CSV table of C-alpha atoms in Angstrom, one decimal:
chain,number,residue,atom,x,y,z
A,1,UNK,CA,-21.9,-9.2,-15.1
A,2,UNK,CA,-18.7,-10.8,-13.9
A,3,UNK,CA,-16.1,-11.7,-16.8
A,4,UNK,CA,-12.2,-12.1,-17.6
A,5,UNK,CA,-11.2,-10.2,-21.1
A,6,UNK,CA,-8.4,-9.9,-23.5
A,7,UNK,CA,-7.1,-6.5,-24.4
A,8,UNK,CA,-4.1,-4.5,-25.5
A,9,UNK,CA,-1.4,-1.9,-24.2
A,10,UNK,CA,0.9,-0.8,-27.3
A,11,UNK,CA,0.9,-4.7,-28.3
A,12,UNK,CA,1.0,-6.4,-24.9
A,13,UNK,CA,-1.5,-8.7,-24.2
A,14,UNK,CA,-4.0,-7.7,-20.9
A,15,UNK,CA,-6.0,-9.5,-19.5
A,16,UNK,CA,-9.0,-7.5,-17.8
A,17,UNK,CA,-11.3,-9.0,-14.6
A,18,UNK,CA,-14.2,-7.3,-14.7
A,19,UNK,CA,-17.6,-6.7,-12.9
A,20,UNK,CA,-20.4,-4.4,-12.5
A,21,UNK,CA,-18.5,-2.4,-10.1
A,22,UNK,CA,-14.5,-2.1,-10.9
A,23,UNK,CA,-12.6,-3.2,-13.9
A,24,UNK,CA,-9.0,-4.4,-13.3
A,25,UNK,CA,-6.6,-4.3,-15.9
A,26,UNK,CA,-3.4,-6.9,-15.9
A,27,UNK,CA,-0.6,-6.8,-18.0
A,28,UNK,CA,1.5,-10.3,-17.7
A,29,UNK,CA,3.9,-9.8,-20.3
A,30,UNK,CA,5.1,-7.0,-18.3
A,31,UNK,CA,5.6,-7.9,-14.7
A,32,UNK,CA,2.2,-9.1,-14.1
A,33,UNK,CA,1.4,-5.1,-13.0
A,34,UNK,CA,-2.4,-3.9,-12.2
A,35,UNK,CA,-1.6,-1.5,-14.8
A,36,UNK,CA,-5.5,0.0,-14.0
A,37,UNK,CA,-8.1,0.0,-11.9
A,38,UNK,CA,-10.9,1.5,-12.9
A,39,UNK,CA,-14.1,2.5,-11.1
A,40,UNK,CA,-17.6,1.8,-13.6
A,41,UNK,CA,-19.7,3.4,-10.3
A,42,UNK,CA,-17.7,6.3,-10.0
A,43,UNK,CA,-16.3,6.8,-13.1
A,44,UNK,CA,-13.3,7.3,-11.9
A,45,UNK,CA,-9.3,5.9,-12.0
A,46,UNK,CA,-8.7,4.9,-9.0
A,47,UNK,CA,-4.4,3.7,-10.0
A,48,UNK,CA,-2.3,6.2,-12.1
A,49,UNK,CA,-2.7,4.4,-15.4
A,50,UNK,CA,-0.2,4.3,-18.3
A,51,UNK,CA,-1.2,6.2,-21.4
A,52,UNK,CA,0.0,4.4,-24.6
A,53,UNK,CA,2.2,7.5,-24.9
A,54,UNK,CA,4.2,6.3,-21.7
A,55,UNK,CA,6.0,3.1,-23.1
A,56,UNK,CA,9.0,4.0,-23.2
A,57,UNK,CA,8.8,5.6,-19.8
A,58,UNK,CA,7.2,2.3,-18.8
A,59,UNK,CA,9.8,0.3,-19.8
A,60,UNK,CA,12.5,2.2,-17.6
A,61,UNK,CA,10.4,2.4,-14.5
A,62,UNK,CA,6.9,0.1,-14.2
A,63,UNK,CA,7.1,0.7,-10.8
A,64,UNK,CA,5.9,4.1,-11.1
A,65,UNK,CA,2.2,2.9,-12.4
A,66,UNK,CA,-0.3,0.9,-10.8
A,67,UNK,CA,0.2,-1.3,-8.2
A,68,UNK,CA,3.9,-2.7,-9.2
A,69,UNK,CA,5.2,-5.9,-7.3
A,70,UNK,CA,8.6,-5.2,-5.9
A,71,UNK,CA,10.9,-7.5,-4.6
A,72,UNK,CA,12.5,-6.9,-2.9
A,73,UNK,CA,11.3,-3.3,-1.8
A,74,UNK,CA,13.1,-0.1,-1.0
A,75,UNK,CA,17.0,0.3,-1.3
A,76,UNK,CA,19.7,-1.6,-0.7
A,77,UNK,CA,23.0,-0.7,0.4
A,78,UNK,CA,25.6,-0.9,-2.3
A,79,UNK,CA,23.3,-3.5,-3.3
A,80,UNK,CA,24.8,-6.2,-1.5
A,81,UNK,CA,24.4,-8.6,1.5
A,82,UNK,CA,25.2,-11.8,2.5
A,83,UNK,CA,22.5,-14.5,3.9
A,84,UNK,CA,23.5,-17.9,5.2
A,85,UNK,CA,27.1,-17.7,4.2
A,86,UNK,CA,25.7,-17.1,0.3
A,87,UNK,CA,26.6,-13.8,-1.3
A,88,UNK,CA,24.5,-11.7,-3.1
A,89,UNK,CA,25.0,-8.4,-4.9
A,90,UNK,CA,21.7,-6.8,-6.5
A,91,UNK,CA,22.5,-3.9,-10.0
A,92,UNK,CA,23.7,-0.6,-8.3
A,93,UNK,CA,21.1,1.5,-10.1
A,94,UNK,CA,20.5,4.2,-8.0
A,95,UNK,CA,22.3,7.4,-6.5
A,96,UNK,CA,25.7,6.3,-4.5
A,97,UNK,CA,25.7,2.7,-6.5
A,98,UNK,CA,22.4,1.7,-4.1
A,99,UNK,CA,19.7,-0.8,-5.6
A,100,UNK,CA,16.3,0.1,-5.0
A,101,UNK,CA,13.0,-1.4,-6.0
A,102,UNK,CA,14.3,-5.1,-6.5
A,103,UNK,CA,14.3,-7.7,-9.4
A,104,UNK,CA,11.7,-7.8,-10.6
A,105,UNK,CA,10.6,-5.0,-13.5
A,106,UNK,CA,9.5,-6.2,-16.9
A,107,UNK,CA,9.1,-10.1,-16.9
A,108,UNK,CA,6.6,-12.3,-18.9
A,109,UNK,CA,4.7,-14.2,-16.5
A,110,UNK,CA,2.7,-17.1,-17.8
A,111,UNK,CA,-0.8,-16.8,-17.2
A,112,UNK,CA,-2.2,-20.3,-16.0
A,113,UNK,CA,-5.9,-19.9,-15.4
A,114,UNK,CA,-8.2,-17.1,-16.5
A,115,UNK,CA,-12.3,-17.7,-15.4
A,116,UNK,CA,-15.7,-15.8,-14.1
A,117,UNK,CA,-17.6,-17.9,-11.8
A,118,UNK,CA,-20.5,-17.1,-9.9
A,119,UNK,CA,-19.2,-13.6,-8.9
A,120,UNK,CA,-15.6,-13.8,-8.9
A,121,UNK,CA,-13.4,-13.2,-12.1
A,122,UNK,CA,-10.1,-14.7,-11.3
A,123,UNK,CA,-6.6,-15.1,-12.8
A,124,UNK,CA,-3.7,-16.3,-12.1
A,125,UNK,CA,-0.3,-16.3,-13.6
A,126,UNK,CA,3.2,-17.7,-13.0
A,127,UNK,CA,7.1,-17.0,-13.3
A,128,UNK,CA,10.4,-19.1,-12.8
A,129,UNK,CA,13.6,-17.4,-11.6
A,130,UNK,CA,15.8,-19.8,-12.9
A,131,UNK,CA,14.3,-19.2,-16.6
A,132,UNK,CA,15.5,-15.6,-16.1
A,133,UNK,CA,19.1,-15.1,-16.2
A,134,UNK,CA,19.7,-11.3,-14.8
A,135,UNK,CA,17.5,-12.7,-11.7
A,136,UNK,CA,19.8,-15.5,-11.1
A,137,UNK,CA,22.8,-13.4,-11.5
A,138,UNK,CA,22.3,-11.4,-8.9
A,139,UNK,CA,19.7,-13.6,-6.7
A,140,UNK,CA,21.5,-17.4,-7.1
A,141,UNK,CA,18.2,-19.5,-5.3
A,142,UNK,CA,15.4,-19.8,-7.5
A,143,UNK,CA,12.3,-18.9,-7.0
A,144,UNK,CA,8.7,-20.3,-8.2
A,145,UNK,CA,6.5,-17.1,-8.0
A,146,UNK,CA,2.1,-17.6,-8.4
A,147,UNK,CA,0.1,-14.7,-8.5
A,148,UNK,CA,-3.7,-15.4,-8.1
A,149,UNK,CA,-5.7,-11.9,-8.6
A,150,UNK,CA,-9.8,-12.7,-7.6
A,151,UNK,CA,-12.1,-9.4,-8.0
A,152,UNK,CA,-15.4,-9.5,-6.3
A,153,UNK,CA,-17.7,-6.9,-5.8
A,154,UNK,CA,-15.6,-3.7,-4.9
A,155,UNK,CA,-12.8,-5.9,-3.9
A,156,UNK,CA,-9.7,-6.7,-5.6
A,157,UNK,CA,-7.2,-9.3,-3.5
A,158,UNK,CA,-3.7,-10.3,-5.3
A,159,UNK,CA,-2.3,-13.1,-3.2
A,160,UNK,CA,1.5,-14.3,-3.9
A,161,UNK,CA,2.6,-17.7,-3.1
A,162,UNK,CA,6.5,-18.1,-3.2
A,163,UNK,CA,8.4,-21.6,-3.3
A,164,UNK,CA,12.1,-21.3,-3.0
A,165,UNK,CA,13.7,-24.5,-5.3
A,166,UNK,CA,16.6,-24.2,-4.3
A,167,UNK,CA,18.7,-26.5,-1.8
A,168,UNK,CA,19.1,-23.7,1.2
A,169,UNK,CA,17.7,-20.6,2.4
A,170,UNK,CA,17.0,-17.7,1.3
A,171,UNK,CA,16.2,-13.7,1.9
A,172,UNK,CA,13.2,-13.0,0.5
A,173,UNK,CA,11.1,-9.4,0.6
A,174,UNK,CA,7.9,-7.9,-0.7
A,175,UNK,CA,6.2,-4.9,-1.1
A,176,UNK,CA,4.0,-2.6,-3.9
A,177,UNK,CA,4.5,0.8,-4.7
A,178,UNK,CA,0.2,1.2,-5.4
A,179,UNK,CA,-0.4,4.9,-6.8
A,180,UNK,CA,-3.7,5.9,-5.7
A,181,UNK,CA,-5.2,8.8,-7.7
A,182,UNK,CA,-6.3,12.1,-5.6
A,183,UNK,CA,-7.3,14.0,-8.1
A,184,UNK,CA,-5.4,16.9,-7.6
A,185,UNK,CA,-7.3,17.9,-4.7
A,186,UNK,CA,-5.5,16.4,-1.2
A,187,UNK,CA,-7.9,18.8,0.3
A,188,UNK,CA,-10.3,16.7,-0.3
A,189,UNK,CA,-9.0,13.0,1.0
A,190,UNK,CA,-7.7,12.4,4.9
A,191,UNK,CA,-5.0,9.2,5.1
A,192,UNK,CA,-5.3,6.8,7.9
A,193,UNK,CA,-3.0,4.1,8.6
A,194,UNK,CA,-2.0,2.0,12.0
A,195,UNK,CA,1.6,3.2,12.4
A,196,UNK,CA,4.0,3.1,15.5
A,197,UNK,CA,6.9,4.8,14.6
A,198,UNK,CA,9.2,6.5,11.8
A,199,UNK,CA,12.4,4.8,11.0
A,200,UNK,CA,15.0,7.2,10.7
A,201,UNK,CA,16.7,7.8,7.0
A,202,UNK,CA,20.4,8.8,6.2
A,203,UNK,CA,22.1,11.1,3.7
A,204,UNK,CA,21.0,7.8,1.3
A,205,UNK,CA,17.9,7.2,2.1
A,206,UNK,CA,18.3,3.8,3.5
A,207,UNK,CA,17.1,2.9,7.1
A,208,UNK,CA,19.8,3.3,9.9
A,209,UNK,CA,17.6,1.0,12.1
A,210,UNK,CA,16.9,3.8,14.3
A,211,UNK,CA,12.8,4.3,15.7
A,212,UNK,CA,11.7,8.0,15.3
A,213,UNK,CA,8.4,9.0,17.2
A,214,UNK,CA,5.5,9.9,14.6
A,215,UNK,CA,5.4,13.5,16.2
A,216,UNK,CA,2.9,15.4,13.8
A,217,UNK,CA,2.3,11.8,11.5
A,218,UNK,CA,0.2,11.0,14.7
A,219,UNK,CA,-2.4,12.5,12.8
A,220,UNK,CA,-2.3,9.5,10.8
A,221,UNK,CA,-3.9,7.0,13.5
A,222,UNK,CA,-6.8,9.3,13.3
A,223,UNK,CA,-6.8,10.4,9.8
A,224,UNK,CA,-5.0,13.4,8.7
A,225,UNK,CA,-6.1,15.9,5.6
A,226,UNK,CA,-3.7,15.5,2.6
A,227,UNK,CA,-3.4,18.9,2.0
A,228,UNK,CA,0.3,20.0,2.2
A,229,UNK,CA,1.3,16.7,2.8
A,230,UNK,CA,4.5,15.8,1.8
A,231,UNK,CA,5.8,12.3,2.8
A,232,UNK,CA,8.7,10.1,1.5
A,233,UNK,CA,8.7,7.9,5.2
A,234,UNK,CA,8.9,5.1,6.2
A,235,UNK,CA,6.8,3.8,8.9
A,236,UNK,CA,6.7,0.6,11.3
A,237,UNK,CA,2.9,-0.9,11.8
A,238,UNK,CA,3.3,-2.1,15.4
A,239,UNK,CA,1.3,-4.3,16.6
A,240,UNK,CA,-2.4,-2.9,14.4
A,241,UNK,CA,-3.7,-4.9,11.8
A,242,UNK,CA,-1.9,-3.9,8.7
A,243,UNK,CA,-4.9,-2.1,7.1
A,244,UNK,CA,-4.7,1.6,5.6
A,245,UNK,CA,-7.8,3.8,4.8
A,246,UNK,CA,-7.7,6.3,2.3
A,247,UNK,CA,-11.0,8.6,2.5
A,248,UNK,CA,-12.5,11.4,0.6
A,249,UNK,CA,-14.7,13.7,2.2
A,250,UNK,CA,-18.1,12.6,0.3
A,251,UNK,CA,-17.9,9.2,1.9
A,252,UNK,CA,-16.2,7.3,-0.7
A,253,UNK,CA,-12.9,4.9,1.0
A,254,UNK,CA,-10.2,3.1,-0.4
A,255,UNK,CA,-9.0,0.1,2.1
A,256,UNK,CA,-5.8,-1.4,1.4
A,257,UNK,CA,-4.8,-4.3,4.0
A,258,UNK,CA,-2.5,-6.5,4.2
A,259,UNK,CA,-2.1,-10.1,5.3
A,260,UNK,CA,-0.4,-10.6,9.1
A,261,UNK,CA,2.2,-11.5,10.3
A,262,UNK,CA,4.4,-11.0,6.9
A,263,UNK,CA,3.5,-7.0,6.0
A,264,UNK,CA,5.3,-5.0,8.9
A,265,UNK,CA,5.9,-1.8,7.7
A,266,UNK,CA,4.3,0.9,5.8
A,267,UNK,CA,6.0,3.7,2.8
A,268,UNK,CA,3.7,6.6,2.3
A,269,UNK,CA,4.9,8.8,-0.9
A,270,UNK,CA,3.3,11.6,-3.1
A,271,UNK,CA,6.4,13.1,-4.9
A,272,UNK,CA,6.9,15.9,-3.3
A,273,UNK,CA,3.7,18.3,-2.0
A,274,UNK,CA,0.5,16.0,-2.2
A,275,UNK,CA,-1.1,16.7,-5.5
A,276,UNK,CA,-2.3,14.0,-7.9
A,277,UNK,CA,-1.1,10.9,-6.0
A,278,UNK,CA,-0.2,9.6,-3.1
A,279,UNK,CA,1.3,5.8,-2.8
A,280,UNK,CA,0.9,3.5,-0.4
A,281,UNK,CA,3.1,0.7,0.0
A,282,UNK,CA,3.2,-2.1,2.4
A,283,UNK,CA,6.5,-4.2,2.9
A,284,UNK,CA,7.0,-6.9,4.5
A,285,UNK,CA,10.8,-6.3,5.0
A,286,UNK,CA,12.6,-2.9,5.9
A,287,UNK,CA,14.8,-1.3,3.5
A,288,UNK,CA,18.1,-2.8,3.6
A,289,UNK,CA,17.4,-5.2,5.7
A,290,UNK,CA,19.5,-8.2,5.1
A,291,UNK,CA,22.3,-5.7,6.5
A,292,UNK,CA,20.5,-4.6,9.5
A,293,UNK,CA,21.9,-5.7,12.5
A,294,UNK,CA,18.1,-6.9,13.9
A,295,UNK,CA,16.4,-10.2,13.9
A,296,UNK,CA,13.9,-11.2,11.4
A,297,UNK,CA,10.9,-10.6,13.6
A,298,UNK,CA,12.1,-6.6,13.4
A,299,UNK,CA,12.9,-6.5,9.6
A,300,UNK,CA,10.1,-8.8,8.3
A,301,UNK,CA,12.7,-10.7,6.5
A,302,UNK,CA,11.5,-13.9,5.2
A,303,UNK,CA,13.2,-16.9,5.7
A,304,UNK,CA,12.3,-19.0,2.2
A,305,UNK,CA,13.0,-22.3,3.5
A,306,UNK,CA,13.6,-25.2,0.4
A,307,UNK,CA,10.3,-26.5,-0.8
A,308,UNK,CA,8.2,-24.2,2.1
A,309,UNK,CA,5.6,-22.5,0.5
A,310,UNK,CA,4.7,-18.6,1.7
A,311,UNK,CA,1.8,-16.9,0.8
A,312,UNK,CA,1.0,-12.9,0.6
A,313,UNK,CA,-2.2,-11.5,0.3
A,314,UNK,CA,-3.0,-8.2,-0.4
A,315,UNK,CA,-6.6,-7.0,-0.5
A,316,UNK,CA,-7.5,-3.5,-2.5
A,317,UNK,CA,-11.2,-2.7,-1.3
A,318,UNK,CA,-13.5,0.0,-3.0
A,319,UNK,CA,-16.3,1.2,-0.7
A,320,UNK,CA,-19.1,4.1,-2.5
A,321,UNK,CA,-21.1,6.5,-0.2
């Protein structure tokens, strides 16, 4: 059984790709977030979800449900930068007048194709910058943004295609903050994730561009126990494929990978002590990094050339003991 649904979240349409094995819940009108992810073998949630009671809550943050597209990701100093003599300067709406978590939050995307065949469900939706005039305020190129979600099997991929219509270059970033579900027992689930280094944080929590070494994280190239973990960190991936493996100890695995050579770093987060979630986010650029004083190749800053397509993929994999 492989089929593409309509449903509702406190009046927003969803659209919902489903098979016999995971059922993924999309809601376009409101930043085209996997709002759920739910697992029919398991019977489990595999994203934290939004209860109807959360709307308001929702509406404030979205990126603190499901697998939220950010872009750009992480903070930004003061919330400004300049790129290719163009200045830009992002809502200060974090602590010391930062930005964090980018433009996008809550807007309608236009979903273009919606099908089951053979054993793929697929949809894919659309936005325009320019039709959206707090983006262009604060990020003057505009952007033509496709995002193509295909489930198949225990697989969910999300691949983002970005065309920049404007007439010069741009800085462009992007990253998920996904919330994976641990149930409240971190005992229970080891993370593993090919990282290189730690990049050092100030007072603001924005990237000084200094390279810590992993020291205890090591555990992570091996797979280390949640419990007592407490992370807010961001990592580098080095040269490893950009793949992540979160485990539980009865066999079942969550793979998360990332497309190379754009996703270059690595944000593991579970709000405090490791308890009911831990999210794990791959960027392609490094917080703040239009004001780093690095090349591209060490930020993962992409340069969105006029009328140059880039495409992102993402793919969310579900394996049962």
């Amino acid at each position: 059984m492989v089929q593409v649904n309509k449903g509702q979240w406190n009046g927003y349409e969803t659209v919902i790709l489903e098979n016999d094995t995971l059922a993924a819940t999309l809601l376009p009108e409101l930043g085209c977030n996997v709002i759920r992810l739910w697992d029919k073998k398991a019977q489990r949630d595999i994203l934290r979800t939004p209860a109807e009671s959360d709307l308001d809550y929702y509406m404030t943050k979205p990126y603190h449900f499901g697998i939220p597209m950010l872009m750009p990701p992480g903070r930004i100093r003061r919330g400004s930068f300049t790129y290719e003599g163009v200045s830009y300067q992002f809502d200060q709406n974090t602590a010391n007048d930062n930005h964090i978590h980018g433009l996008h939050r809550l807007q309608s995307w236009t979903v273009t194709r919606a099908v089951a065949a053979g054993d793929a469900a697929e949809v894919t939706a659309q936005l325009r910058t320019a039709d959206d005039d707090n983006w262009m305020r604060q990020y003057p190129a505009p952007l033509e943004l496709e995002v193509a979600f295909r489930l198949q099997g225990g697989t969910l991929t999300q691949q983002l295609t970005v065309i920049n219509q404007g007439e010069q270059s741009a800085p462009f970033g992007f990253g998920t903050h996904t919330w994976f579900l641990i149930d409240g027992e971190p005992n229970r689930w080891t993370m593993q994730v090919p990282v290189a280094g730690i990049y050092e944080l100030d007072e603001e929590l924005i990237t000084t561009g200094k390279t810590l070494p992993l020291g205890d994280n090591r555990a992570l190239l091996e797979g280390m126990n949640l419990e007592g973990a407490d992370f807010d960190t961001v990592f580098s991936a080095g040269e490893g494929k950009p793949e992540a493996w979160l485990t539980r100890e009865d066999g079942y695995r969550i793979r998360y990978a990332g497309s190379q050579p754009h996703f270059k770093h690595w944000v593991l987060y579970t709000r405090g002590t490791a308890d009911e979630i831990i999210c794990v986010e791959p960027y392609t650029w490094l917080t703040d990094a239009p004001n780093l004083p690095f090349d591209s190749e060490t930020t993962g800053l992409i340069d969105l050339k006029p009328q140059a397509p880039v495409t992102l993929t993402l793919n969310l994999e579900i394996i049962h003991p």
